[in-house]
Amino acid sequence: MRPQVNAMDELEVLYVDDEPDIREVAVLSLELDPAIRVRAVESGQAALELLADQSWTPDVILLDVMMPGMDGPGVLTRMRAIPAYAMTPVIFITASVQSEEQAHLLALGAVGVISKPFDPMTLAAQFRSVVAASRHGG
Amino acid sequence: MAAELPGALDALRQRFLHRAADDLAILLTHQAGEGAGAEELKFTTHRLAGAAATFGFPAVSAAASEVEAALATGAATSAPLEALIVELRRLPRPES
């Protein structure tokens, strides 16, 4: 059983986004927090291959929603079928601002949704806040 | 690390501007009726909506979102697509 993730723990994060510039910005931004380490991949398929390998296991997964091929919700569904990741917190990140869409993403089992565009200087704190809230049932 | 972020963002912003030029070419082919299909238009505009706002070009982001919205509802895209093309043409040229 995976230990509970404390909001101030070191966090290994898997970030999945098909947009390369956003990936780089997000990694730089998240790693402003010295206790956050990020691996970023460009597609849902690449994410599932990395997860299946299990040589490295993320504490939290940050998923873009709209991606060619397999979208973020598709990744979440397939990931949950892997026992090691059945309970891994997933946060969606999306440019979609519709509240219905965000409610739908939460209903899929995500613990939070971060909106794009994000502020690179505060993304890490925002990310921590979502993780912390998920641990406290908020 | 925090002090290095603005420089890194500037470099990424320049890369975005290069990519935006490629996206403009894609959109022009769609405007001419020769695009690869609705999926390409959808992903191109979605990518622009997110990236443009992140790198400080809200007008491009907003225009791209309008095209996205039209595609999602099945509305005509010619007017919002033209508006997006206009905004992309207003972007500064990449520095390198």
CSV table of C-alpha atoms in Angstrom, one decimal:
chain,number,residue,atom,x,y,z
A,1,MET,CA,0.0,0.0,0.0
A,2,ARG,CA,1.3,3.4,-0.9
A,3,PRO,CA,2.0,5.8,2.0
A,4,GLN,CA,-0.2,8.8,2.1
A,5,VAL,CA,1.3,11.8,0.4
A,6,ASN,CA,1.8,14.7,2.7
A,7,ALA,CA,1.3,18.0,1.0
A,8,MET,CA,4.8,19.1,2.0
A,9,ASP,CA,6.5,15.8,1.1
A,10,GLU,CA,8.8,15.4,-1.8
A,11,LEU,CA,6.6,14.7,-4.7
A,12,GLU,CA,7.4,12.8,-7.8
A,13,VAL,CA,5.1,14.1,-10.5
A,14,LEU,CA,4.3,12.8,-13.9
A,15,TYR,CA,3.1,15.5,-16.3
A,16,VAL,CA,1.4,14.6,-19.5
A,17,ASP,CA,0.9,17.3,-22.2
A,18,ASP,CA,1.3,17.2,-26.0
A,19,GLU,CA,2.4,20.9,-26.2
A,20,PRO,CA,6.2,21.0,-25.8
A,21,ASP,CA,6.5,24.6,-24.7
A,22,ILE,CA,3.8,24.2,-22.1
A,23,ARG,CA,5.6,21.1,-20.8
A,24,GLU,CA,8.8,22.9,-20.4
A,25,VAL,CA,7.2,25.9,-18.7
A,26,ALA,CA,5.3,23.6,-16.3
A,27,VAL,CA,8.4,21.6,-15.4
A,28,LEU,CA,10.4,24.7,-14.7
A,29,SER,CA,7.5,26.2,-12.7
A,30,LEU,CA,6.8,23.1,-10.6
A,31,GLU,CA,10.4,22.5,-9.9
A,32,LEU,CA,10.7,26.0,-8.4
A,33,ASP,CA,9.5,24.0,-5.4
A,34,PRO,CA,12.7,22.1,-4.5
A,35,ALA,CA,10.7,19.2,-3.2
A,36,ILE,CA,8.9,18.6,-6.5
A,37,ARG,CA,10.5,16.5,-9.2
A,38,VAL,CA,8.8,16.2,-12.6
A,39,ARG,CA,8.9,13.8,-15.4
A,40,ALA,CA,7.1,15.0,-18.5
A,41,VAL,CA,5.9,13.0,-21.5
A,42,GLU,CA,4.1,14.1,-24.6
A,43,SER,CA,1.2,11.7,-24.9
A,44,GLY,CA,-1.2,9.5,-23.0
A,45,GLN,CA,0.4,6.4,-24.7
A,46,ALA,CA,3.9,7.5,-23.5
A,47,ALA,CA,2.5,8.0,-20.0
A,48,LEU,CA,0.9,4.5,-19.9
A,49,GLU,CA,4.2,2.9,-21.1
A,50,LEU,CA,6.1,4.7,-18.4
A,51,LEU,CA,3.6,3.7,-15.7
A,52,ALA,CA,3.5,0.1,-16.9
A,53,ASP,CA,7.3,-0.1,-16.5
A,54,GLN,CA,7.0,0.8,-12.8
A,55,SER,CA,10.7,1.4,-12.5
A,56,TRP,CA,9.6,4.9,-11.4
A,57,THR,CA,6.3,5.6,-9.8
A,58,PRO,CA,4.8,9.1,-9.5
A,59,ASP,CA,3.1,10.3,-6.4
A,60,VAL,CA,0.8,12.6,-8.4
A,61,ILE,CA,-0.1,12.7,-12.1
A,62,LEU,CA,-0.8,16.0,-13.8
A,63,LEU,CA,-2.8,15.4,-17.0
A,64,ASP,CA,-3.6,17.7,-19.9
A,65,VAL,CA,-7.1,17.0,-21.1
A,66,MET,CA,-7.2,17.5,-24.8
A,67,MET,CA,-4.4,15.6,-26.5
A,68,PRO,CA,-4.3,13.8,-29.9
A,69,GLY,CA,-5.0,10.1,-29.8
A,70,MET,CA,-5.7,9.4,-26.1
A,71,ASP,CA,-7.0,12.3,-24.1
A,72,GLY,CA,-6.5,12.9,-20.4
A,73,PRO,CA,-9.7,11.2,-19.3
A,74,GLY,CA,-8.7,8.2,-21.4
A,75,VAL,CA,-5.4,8.1,-19.7
A,76,LEU,CA,-7.1,8.2,-16.3
A,77,THR,CA,-9.4,5.4,-17.1
A,78,ARG,CA,-6.6,3.1,-18.4
A,79,MET,CA,-4.3,4.1,-15.5
A,80,ARG,CA,-6.9,3.1,-12.9
A,81,ALA,CA,-6.9,-0.4,-14.4
A,82,ILE,CA,-3.2,-0.8,-13.3
A,83,PRO,CA,-3.4,-1.8,-9.6
A,84,ALA,CA,-0.3,0.2,-8.6
A,85,TYR,CA,-2.1,3.4,-9.8
A,86,ALA,CA,-5.6,2.7,-8.7
A,87,MET,CA,-5.4,5.4,-6.0
A,88,THR,CA,-2.7,7.7,-7.4
A,89,PRO,CA,-4.0,11.3,-7.3
A,90,VAL,CA,-4.7,12.8,-10.7
A,91,ILE,CA,-5.0,16.5,-11.4
A,92,PHE,CA,-6.2,17.7,-14.8
A,93,ILE,CA,-4.8,20.8,-16.4
A,94,THR,CA,-6.9,22.4,-19.1
A,95,ALA,CA,-7.6,25.5,-21.1
A,96,SER,CA,-11.3,24.7,-20.9
A,97,VAL,CA,-13.0,27.2,-18.6
A,98,GLN,CA,-16.5,25.7,-18.7
A,99,SER,CA,-17.6,24.9,-15.2
A,100,GLU,CA,-19.5,21.9,-16.5
A,101,GLU,CA,-16.4,20.5,-18.1
A,102,GLN,CA,-14.4,20.9,-14.8
A,103,ALA,CA,-17.2,19.3,-12.8
A,104,HIS,CA,-17.1,16.4,-15.3
A,105,LEU,CA,-13.4,16.0,-14.9
A,106,LEU,CA,-13.7,15.9,-11.1
A,107,ALA,CA,-16.5,13.3,-11.5
A,108,LEU,CA,-14.1,11.1,-13.4
A,109,GLY,CA,-12.1,10.8,-10.2
A,110,ALA,CA,-9.5,13.7,-10.5
A,111,VAL,CA,-8.7,15.3,-7.2
A,112,GLY,CA,-8.5,18.8,-8.8
A,113,VAL,CA,-8.4,20.8,-12.0
A,114,ILE,CA,-5.8,23.5,-12.8
A,115,SER,CA,-6.7,26.0,-15.5
A,116,LYS,CA,-4.5,27.1,-18.3
A,117,PRO,CA,-3.0,29.6,-18.6
A,118,PHE,CA,-1.3,29.2,-15.3
A,119,ASP,CA,1.1,31.6,-13.7
A,120,PRO,CA,4.5,30.1,-13.9
A,121,MET,CA,5.6,31.8,-10.7
A,122,THR,CA,2.7,30.3,-8.6
A,123,LEU,CA,2.0,27.0,-10.3
A,124,ALA,CA,4.0,25.0,-7.8
A,125,ALA,CA,2.0,26.6,-4.9
A,126,GLN,CA,-1.2,26.0,-6.7
A,127,PHE,CA,-0.3,22.4,-7.3
A,128,ARG,CA,0.6,21.9,-3.7
A,129,SER,CA,-2.7,23.4,-2.6
A,130,VAL,CA,-4.7,21.0,-4.8
A,131,VAL,CA,-2.7,18.1,-3.4
A,132,ALA,CA,-3.2,19.2,0.1
A,133,ALA,CA,-6.9,19.7,-0.4
A,134,SER,CA,-7.2,16.2,-1.8
A,135,ARG,CA,-5.6,14.8,1.3
A,136,HIS,CA,-8.0,16.6,3.5
A,137,GLY,CA,-11.1,15.6,1.5
A,138,GLY,CA,-11.5,19.2,0.3
B,1,MET,CA,16.1,28.6,-9.8
B,2,ALA,CA,13.4,31.3,-9.5
B,3,ALA,CA,15.8,33.9,-10.9
B,4,GLU,CA,16.4,31.7,-14.0
B,5,LEU,CA,12.7,31.3,-14.8
B,6,PRO,CA,12.2,34.7,-16.6
B,7,GLY,CA,15.1,34.0,-18.9
B,8,ALA,CA,13.8,30.5,-19.6
B,9,LEU,CA,10.3,31.8,-20.2
B,10,ASP,CA,11.7,34.4,-22.7
B,11,ALA,CA,13.4,31.6,-24.6
B,12,LEU,CA,10.2,29.5,-24.6
B,13,ARG,CA,8.2,32.5,-25.7
B,14,GLN,CA,10.5,32.9,-28.7
B,15,ARG,CA,10.0,29.2,-29.5
B,16,PHE,CA,6.2,29.7,-29.2
B,17,LEU,CA,6.5,32.6,-31.8
B,18,HIS,CA,8.3,30.3,-34.2
B,19,ARG,CA,5.6,27.6,-33.7
B,20,ALA,CA,2.8,30.2,-34.1
B,21,ALA,CA,4.2,31.0,-37.5
B,22,ASP,CA,3.8,27.3,-38.4
B,23,ASP,CA,0.3,27.3,-36.9
B,24,LEU,CA,-0.6,30.3,-39.0
B,25,ALA,CA,0.4,28.4,-42.1
B,26,ILE,CA,-1.9,25.5,-41.0
B,27,LEU,CA,-4.8,27.8,-40.4
B,28,LEU,CA,-4.3,29.5,-43.8
B,29,THR,CA,-4.6,26.1,-45.5
B,30,HIS,CA,-7.8,25.5,-43.6
B,31,GLN,CA,-9.1,28.9,-44.6
B,32,ALA,CA,-8.4,28.0,-48.2
B,33,GLY,CA,-10.4,24.8,-47.8
B,34,GLU,CA,-7.3,22.6,-48.1
B,35,GLY,CA,-6.7,21.7,-44.5
B,36,ALA,CA,-6.1,18.2,-43.2
B,37,GLY,CA,-9.5,18.1,-41.5
B,38,ALA,CA,-11.4,19.2,-38.5
B,39,GLU,CA,-9.3,17.3,-36.0
B,40,GLU,CA,-6.2,19.2,-37.1
B,41,LEU,CA,-8.0,22.5,-36.8
B,42,LYS,CA,-9.4,21.6,-33.4
B,43,PHE,CA,-6.0,20.6,-32.0
B,44,THR,CA,-4.2,23.6,-33.5
B,45,THR,CA,-6.6,26.1,-32.1
B,46,HIS,CA,-6.7,24.3,-28.7
B,47,ARG,CA,-2.9,24.3,-28.6
B,48,LEU,CA,-2.9,28.0,-29.4
B,49,ALA,CA,-5.5,28.9,-26.9
B,50,GLY,CA,-3.4,27.4,-24.1
B,51,ALA,CA,0.1,28.3,-25.2
B,52,ALA,CA,-0.7,31.9,-26.3
B,53,ALA,CA,-2.2,32.9,-23.0
B,54,THR,CA,0.7,31.2,-21.1
B,55,PHE,CA,3.3,33.3,-23.1
B,56,GLY,CA,1.5,36.6,-22.8
B,57,PHE,CA,-0.6,36.8,-25.9
B,58,PRO,CA,-4.2,36.9,-24.6
B,59,ALA,CA,-5.7,38.2,-27.9
B,60,VAL,CA,-4.5,35.1,-29.8
B,61,SER,CA,-5.7,32.9,-27.0
B,62,ALA,CA,-9.2,34.4,-27.0
B,63,ALA,CA,-9.4,34.3,-30.8
B,64,ALA,CA,-8.3,30.6,-30.8
B,65,SER,CA,-10.9,29.9,-28.1
B,66,GLU,CA,-13.6,31.3,-30.3
B,67,VAL,CA,-12.6,29.0,-33.1
B,68,GLU,CA,-12.7,26.1,-30.6
B,69,ALA,CA,-16.1,27.1,-29.4
B,70,ALA,CA,-17.4,27.3,-33.0
B,71,LEU,CA,-16.0,23.8,-33.8
B,72,ALA,CA,-17.5,22.4,-30.6
B,73,THR,CA,-21.0,23.7,-31.4
B,74,GLY,CA,-20.9,23.1,-35.1
B,75,ALA,CA,-21.2,26.8,-35.8
B,76,ALA,CA,-19.5,28.4,-38.8
B,77,THR,CA,-15.8,28.9,-38.3
B,78,SER,CA,-15.0,31.3,-41.1
B,79,ALA,CA,-15.4,34.5,-39.1
B,80,PRO,CA,-13.6,33.3,-36.0
B,81,LEU,CA,-10.9,31.7,-38.1
B,82,GLU,CA,-10.3,35.0,-39.9
B,83,ALA,CA,-10.1,36.8,-36.6
B,84,LEU,CA,-7.6,34.3,-35.3
B,85,ILE,CA,-5.5,34.7,-38.4
B,86,VAL,CA,-5.5,38.5,-38.0
B,87,GLU,CA,-4.3,38.1,-34.4
B,88,LEU,CA,-1.5,35.7,-35.3
B,89,ARG,CA,-0.3,38.1,-38.0
B,90,ARG,CA,-0.1,40.8,-35.2
B,91,LEU,CA,2.3,38.7,-33.2
B,92,PRO,CA,5.9,40.0,-33.0
B,93,ARG,CA,8.4,38.3,-35.1
B,94,PRO,CA,10.7,35.8,-33.3
B,95,GLU,CA,14.0,37.4,-32.4
B,96,SER,CA,16.0,34.6,-33.8
